[in-house]
PDB file of C-alpha atoms in Angstrom:
ATOM      1  CA  MET L 285     152.392 142.979 123.244  1.00 71.00           C
ATOM      2  CA  ILE L 286     151.801 141.303 120.312  1.00 75.00           C
ATOM      3  CA  GLU L 287     149.820 142.033 117.760  1.00 79.00           C
ATOM      4  CA  SER L 288     146.829 140.526 116.352  1.00 75.00           C
ATOM      5  CA  ALA L 289     148.192 140.531 113.094  1.00 77.00           C
ATOM      6  CA  THR L 290     150.784 138.421 114.573  1.00 83.00           C
ATOM      7  CA  PHE L 291     149.375 135.900 116.724  1.00 86.00           C
ATOM      8  CA  HIS L 292     146.741 135.585 114.064  1.00 81.00           C
ATOM      9  CA  VAL L 293     150.311 133.907 111.864  1.00 82.00           C
ATOM     10  CA  MET L 294     151.156 132.246 114.777  1.00 89.00           C
ATOM     11  CA  THR L 295     147.468 130.333 115.578  1.00 88.00           C
ATOM     12  CA  THR L 296     147.696 129.922 112.080  1.00 87.00           C
ATOM     13  CA  GLU L 297     150.325 127.788 111.467  1.00 89.00           C
ATOM     14  CA  LEU L 298     149.589 125.643 114.804  1.00 92.00           C
ATOM     15  CA  VAL L 299     145.632 124.700 113.265  1.00 90.00           C
ATOM     16  CA  VAL L 300     147.440 124.582 109.399  1.00 90.00           C
ATOM     17  CA  GLY L 301     150.067 122.505 111.183  1.00 93.00           C
ATOM     18  CA  SER L 302     148.039 120.071 113.150  1.00 94.00           C
ATOM     19  CA  PHE L 303     145.181 119.479 110.913  1.00 93.00           C
ATOM     20  CA  ALA L 304     148.034 118.274 107.710  1.00 94.00           C
ATOM     21  CA  LEU L 305     149.542 116.760 110.326  1.00 95.00           C
ATOM     22  CA  ALA L 306     145.936 115.313 111.228  1.00 94.00           C
ATOM     23  CA  GLY L 307     145.109 114.839 106.933  1.00 93.00           C
ATOM     24  CA  LEU L 308     148.206 113.325 106.309  1.00 95.00           C
ATOM     25  CA  CYS L 309     147.778 110.398 108.969  1.00 93.00           C
ATOM     26  CA  PHE L 310     143.887 109.895 107.840  1.00 92.00           C
ATOM     27  CA  VAL L 311     145.217 109.461 104.704  1.00 92.00           C
ATOM     28  CA  LEU L 312     147.435 106.839 105.266  1.00 91.00           C
ATOM     29  CA  HIS L 313     145.218 104.724 107.503  1.00 88.00           C
ATOM     30  CA  SER L 314     142.382 104.703 105.185  1.00 87.00           C
ATOM     31  CA  PHE L 315     144.883 103.210 103.334  1.00 88.00           C
ATOM     32  CA  LEU L 316     146.959 100.790 105.164  1.00 85.00           C
ATOM     33  CA  ILE L 317     143.242  99.420 106.006  1.00 82.00           C
ATOM     34  CA  PHE L 318     142.622  99.040 102.435  1.00 81.00           C
ATOM     35  CA  GLN L 319     145.396  97.774 101.598  1.00 81.00           C
ATOM     36  CA  ASN L 320     144.275  95.077 104.778  1.00 74.00           C
ATOM     37  CA  LYS L 321     148.099  95.269 106.287  1.00 68.00           C
ATOM     38  CA  ASP L 322     147.847  94.545 109.654  1.00 74.00           C
ATOM     39  CA  SER L 323     150.719  97.158 110.898  1.00 76.00           C
ATOM     40  CA  LYS L 324     151.894  97.967 114.361  1.00 79.00           C
ATOM     41  CA  PHE L 325     151.633 101.791 112.986  1.00 82.00           C
ATOM     42  CA  MET L 326     147.440 101.601 112.419  1.00 84.00           C
ATOM     43  CA  PRO L 327     147.018 102.691 115.820  1.00 84.00           C
ATOM     44  CA  MET L 328     149.733 104.952 116.240  1.00 88.00           C
ATOM     45  CA  MET L 329     148.725 106.776 113.626  1.00 88.00           C
ATOM     46  CA  ASP L 330     145.042 106.999 114.561  1.00 87.00           C
ATOM     47  CA  THR L 331     145.818 107.962 117.165  1.00 89.00           C
ATOM     48  CA  THR L 332     148.134 111.333 116.262  1.00 93.00           C
ATOM     49  CA  ALA L 333     144.996 111.732 113.458  1.00 92.00           C
ATOM     50  CA  HIS L 334     143.402 112.672 116.124  1.00 92.00           C
ATOM     51  CA  ILE L 335     145.577 114.330 119.466  1.00 94.00           C
ATOM     52  CA  ALA L 336     146.497 116.746 115.774  1.00 94.00           C
ATOM     53  CA  LEU L 337     143.068 117.617 115.255  1.00 93.00           C
ATOM     54  CA  LEU L 338     141.917 117.910 118.927  1.00 94.00           C
ATOM     55  CA  PHE L 339     145.223 120.636 119.096  1.00 94.00           C
ATOM     56  CA  GLY L 340     144.228 122.024 115.589  1.00 92.00           C
ATOM     57  CA  LEU L 341     140.858 122.623 117.069  1.00 92.00           C
ATOM     58  CA  LEU L 342     142.313 124.250 120.778  1.00 93.00           C
ATOM     59  CA  ALA L 343     143.613 127.031 118.452  1.00 91.00           C
ATOM     60  CA  LEU L 344     140.695 127.326 115.658  1.00 88.00           C
ATOM     61  CA  PRO L 345     139.156 130.070 117.473  1.00 88.00           C
ATOM     62  CA  PHE L 346     141.793 132.418 118.586  1.00 89.00           C
ATOM     63  CA  ALA L 347     142.987 132.750 115.167  1.00 86.00           C
ATOM     64  CA  ILE L 348     139.814 132.962 114.025  1.00 82.00           C
ATOM     65  CA  LEU L 349     139.596 135.509 116.678  1.00 84.00           C
ATOM     66  CA  SER L 350     142.541 137.054 116.183  1.00 84.00           C
ATOM     67  CA  GLY L 351     141.847 136.931 111.759  1.00 79.00           C
ATOM     68  CA  ILE L 352     138.193 139.178 112.334  1.00 77.00           C
ATOM     69  CA  ASN L 353     140.616 141.783 115.330  1.00 80.00           C
ATOM     70  CA  SER L 354     144.000 141.618 112.922  1.00 76.00           C
ATOM     71  CA  SER L 355     142.084 142.671 109.373  1.00 71.00           C
ATOM     72  CA  PRO L 356     141.405 146.351 108.599  1.00 69.00           C
ATOM     73  CA  SER L 357     137.757 146.431 108.046  1.00 66.00           C
ATOM     74  CA  GLY L 358     136.509 143.337 109.664  1.00 57.00           C
ATOM     75  CA  ALA L 359     134.948 139.878 107.912  1.00 53.00           C
ATOM     76  CA  HIS L 360     131.672 141.345 107.256  1.00 60.00           C
ATOM     77  CA  THR L 361     133.220 143.655 104.631  1.00 66.00           C
ATOM     78  CA  SER L 362     134.627 141.693 102.172  1.00 73.00           C
ATOM     79  CA  PRO L 363     133.519 138.020 100.009  1.00 74.00           C
ATOM     80  CA  LEU L 364     136.834 136.339 101.144  1.00 72.00           C
ATOM     81  CA  LEU L 365     136.796 136.542 104.373  1.00 76.00           C
ATOM     82  CA  ALA L 366     133.199 135.727 104.969  1.00 77.00           C
ATOM     83  CA  ASN L 367     134.500 133.048 102.669  1.00 77.00           C
ATOM     84  CA  LYS L 368     137.653 131.994 105.066  1.00 79.00           C
ATOM     85  CA  MET L 369     135.567 132.270 108.001  1.00 80.00           C
ATOM     86  CA  LEU L 370     132.449 130.021 106.859  1.00 82.00           C
ATOM     87  CA  LEU L 371     135.017 127.483 105.814  1.00 82.00           C
ATOM     88  CA  SER L 372     137.438 127.329 108.602  1.00 84.00           C
ATOM     89  CA  THR L 373     134.197 127.072 111.022  1.00 85.00           C
ATOM     90  CA  ALA L 374     133.154 124.662 108.170  1.00 86.00           C
ATOM     91  CA  GLY L 375     136.154 122.737 109.549  1.00 88.00           C
ATOM     92  CA  GLY L 376     135.528 123.246 112.880  1.00 89.00           C
ATOM     93  CA  GLY L 377     132.037 121.586 113.333  1.00 89.00           C
ATOM     94  CA  LEU L 378     133.359 118.327 111.066  1.00 89.00           C
ATOM     95  CA  ALA L 379     136.423 118.094 113.295  1.00 90.00           C
ATOM     96  CA  LEU L 380     134.384 118.265 116.423  1.00 89.00           C
ATOM     97  CA  GLY L 381     132.114 115.626 114.900  1.00 87.00           C
ATOM     98  CA  VAL L 382     134.748 113.126 113.438  1.00 89.00           C
ATOM     99  CA  LEU L 383     136.752 113.354 117.146  1.00 89.00           C
ATOM    100  CA  TYR L 384     133.262 112.913 118.690  1.00 85.00           C
ATOM    101  CA  ALA L 385     132.299 110.495 116.478  1.00 83.00           C
ATOM    102  CA  ARG L 386     136.159 108.574 116.817  1.00 81.00           C
ATOM    103  CA  TRP L 387     134.417 108.216 120.298  1.00 76.00           C
ATOM    104  CA  LYS L 388     131.354 105.417 119.517  1.00 73.00           C
ATOM    105  CA  MET L 389     132.887 104.310 116.055  1.00 69.00           C
ATOM    106  CA  HIS L 390     132.869 101.418 116.188  1.00 61.00           C
ATOM    107  CA  SER L 391     135.706  99.350 114.346  1.00 64.00           C
ATOM    108  CA  ASP L 392     135.041  97.853 110.906  1.00 63.00           C
ATOM    109  CA  GLY L 393     136.295  99.053 107.379  1.00 62.00           C
ATOM    110  CA  PHE L 394     133.735 101.215 106.274  1.00 69.00           C
ATOM    111  CA  SER L 395     133.089 102.695 109.404  1.00 75.00           C
ATOM    112  CA  GLN L 396     136.557 103.643 109.488  1.00 81.00           C
ATOM    113  CA  HIS L 397     137.480 104.983 106.055  1.00 80.00           C
ATOM    114  CA  ILE L 398     133.878 107.510 105.797  1.00 84.00           C
ATOM    115  CA  HIS L 399     135.814 108.636 109.743  1.00 85.00           C
ATOM    116  CA  ASN L 400     139.103 109.423 107.570  1.00 88.00           C
ATOM    117  CA  ALA L 401     137.265 110.430 104.784  1.00 89.00           C
ATOM    118  CA  PHE L 402     135.512 113.153 107.098  1.00 90.00           C
ATOM    119  CA  GLY L 403     138.760 113.682 108.626  1.00 90.00           C
ATOM    120  CA  SER L 404     140.624 114.672 105.938  1.00 91.00           C
ATOM    121  CA  ILE L 405     137.861 117.204 104.174  1.00 91.00           C
ATOM    122  CA  SER L 406     138.250 118.920 106.882  1.00 91.00           C
ATOM    123  CA  THR L 407     141.393 119.325 106.691  1.00 92.00           C
ATOM    124  CA  GLY L 408     140.614 120.245 103.497  1.00 89.00           C
ATOM    125  CA  CYS L 409     138.876 123.094 104.502  1.00 86.00           C
ATOM    126  CA  MET L 410     141.120 125.027 107.192  1.00 89.00           C
ATOM    127  CA  LEU L 411     143.822 124.107 104.200  1.00 86.00           C
ATOM    128  CA  LEU L 412     141.869 126.028 101.679  1.00 84.00           C
ATOM    129  CA  THR L 413     141.298 128.268 104.485  1.00 81.00           C
ATOM    130  CA  ALA L 414     144.885 128.665 104.692  1.00 81.00           C
ATOM    131  CA  SER L 415     144.664 129.284 101.231  1.00 80.00           C
ATOM    132  CA  LEU L 416     142.499 132.065 100.884  1.00 77.00           C
ATOM    133  CA  GLY L 417     144.513 134.256 103.884  1.00 72.00           C
ATOM    134  CA  GLY L 418     147.755 133.375 100.938  1.00 69.00           C
ATOM    135  CA  THR L 419     144.722 135.488  97.928  1.00 66.00           C
ATOM    136  CA  TYR L 420     144.179 138.333 100.901  1.00 66.00           C
ATOM    137  CA  THR L 421     147.175 139.340 101.592  1.00 64.00           C
ATOM    138  CA  ARG L 422     149.143 138.358  98.627  1.00 63.00           C
ATOM    139  CA  ALA L 423     147.204 139.010  96.583  1.00 64.00           C
ATOM    140  CA  ASP L 424     148.432 134.434  94.272  1.00 64.00           C
ATOM    141  CA  SER L 425     147.531 131.213  96.257  1.00 65.00           C
ATOM    142  CA  LEU L 426     146.820 128.060  95.311  1.00 63.00           C
ATOM    143  CA  THR L 427     142.949 129.242  95.492  1.00 65.00           C
ATOM    144  CA  GLU L 428     143.460 131.147  91.599  1.00 65.00           C
ATOM    145  CA  PHE L 429     141.700 128.211  89.804  1.00 65.00           C
ATOM    146  CA  LEU L 430     138.705 129.337  91.855  1.00 64.00           C
ATOM    147  CA  PRO L 431     137.624 132.551  91.598  1.00 63.00           C
ATOM    148  CA  PHE L 432     133.725 132.858  93.027  1.00 59.00           C
ATOM    149  CA  VAL L 433     135.642 132.620  96.331  1.00 60.00           C
ATOM    150  CA  LYS L 434     136.673 136.407  95.817  1.00 62.00           C
ATOM    151  CA  GLU L 435     133.697 138.177  94.465  1.00 66.00           C
ATOM    152  CA  ASN L 436     130.517 136.064  95.847  1.00 67.00           C
ATOM    153  CA  THR L 437     129.637 134.336  98.777  1.00 70.00           C
ATOM    154  CA  LEU L 438     127.826 131.073  99.567  1.00 67.00           C
ATOM    155  CA  LEU L 439     125.549 131.886 101.371  1.00 70.00           C
ATOM    156  CA  LEU L 440     122.121 130.283 102.818  1.00 68.00           C
ATOM    157  CA  PRO L 441     118.380 132.230 101.742  1.00 76.00           C
ATOM    158  CA  LYS L 442     117.013 132.440 105.296  1.00 82.00           C
ATOM    159  CA  TRP L 443     114.124 129.760 105.234  1.00 85.00           C
ATOM    160  CA  MET L 444     116.400 126.890 103.805  1.00 81.00           C
ATOM    161  CA  SER L 445     119.300 127.646 107.295  1.00 82.00           C
ATOM    162  CA  ILE L 446     115.013 127.924 109.585  1.00 88.00           C
ATOM    163  CA  ALA L 447     114.732 124.347 108.460  1.00 87.00           C
ATOM    164  CA  VAL L 448     118.449 123.210 108.182  1.00 82.00           C
ATOM    165  CA  ILE L 449     118.174 123.904 111.947  1.00 86.00           C
ATOM    166  CA  VAL L 450     114.879 121.771 112.722  1.00 89.00           C
ATOM    167  CA  LEU L 451     116.626 119.638 111.024  1.00 86.00           C
ATOM    168  CA  ILE L 452     119.060 118.549 112.765  1.00 81.00           C
ATOM    169  CA  ILE L 453     117.171 119.190 116.165  1.00 86.00           C
ATOM    170  CA  ALA L 454     114.339 116.449 114.463  1.00 83.00           C
ATOM    171  CA  ALA L 455     117.478 114.220 114.321  1.00 78.00           C
ATOM    172  CA  LEU L 456     118.384 115.327 118.246  1.00 75.00           C
ATOM    173  CA  VAL L 457     115.069 114.728 119.618  1.00 78.00           C
ATOM    174  CA  LEU L 458     114.501 111.678 118.069  1.00 74.00           C
ATOM    175  CA  ARG L 459     117.897 109.815 117.473  1.00 65.00           C
ATOM    176  CA  ARG L 460     117.331 110.712 121.691  1.00 58.00           C
ATOM    177  CA  SER L 461     114.482 108.078 121.882  1.00 51.00           C
ATOM    178  CA  SER L 462     115.286 105.025 119.545  1.00 50.00           C
ATOM    179  CA  THR L 463     113.383 102.049 120.390  1.00 53.00           C
ATOM    180  CA  VAL L 464     116.755 100.870 120.321  1.00 54.00           C
ATOM    181  CA  LYS L 465     118.314  98.773 123.287  1.00 57.00           C
ATOM    182  CA  HIS L 466     121.346  99.934 123.689  1.00 55.00           C
ATOM    183  CA  GLY L 467     123.566  99.008 126.400  1.00 54.00           C
TER     184      GLY L 467
END
């Protein structure tokens, strides 16, 4: 049987590698759109970015759950681990949004740039999460210039969390009742 720490390392590498590939493809795709070069690689980069993002997203729950299980004291005891949870779920949520938006997206240049930017931000969240893992296990990483993530957890107050939930529900309800004929 594989220990949870070993399984966490394996799934984390899958997530980080997939998201890094997706982020690279998003940036290159946006760069080629900006250069107005019609290349045979553009559809391939777009497809690769989204498939890599989907694969990383599918591996993400295994990385999160095995990370919680491999932590000796649980994720709720350290601000660093809580920040890792927040960043990984934020990156996962952005990735879900990017995949859903790709399914519904038009093909004009500006929306593709915005789409690629959100895909790259999702990748950034995952890479920052992985770097914080290096801080937790080895006490060194690329995040040494961010001292606040080790000592503080950025959480919303309860009233603001409730306001955000109400805003999201209102946006979903209003979106369904659009007066514009779609189709």
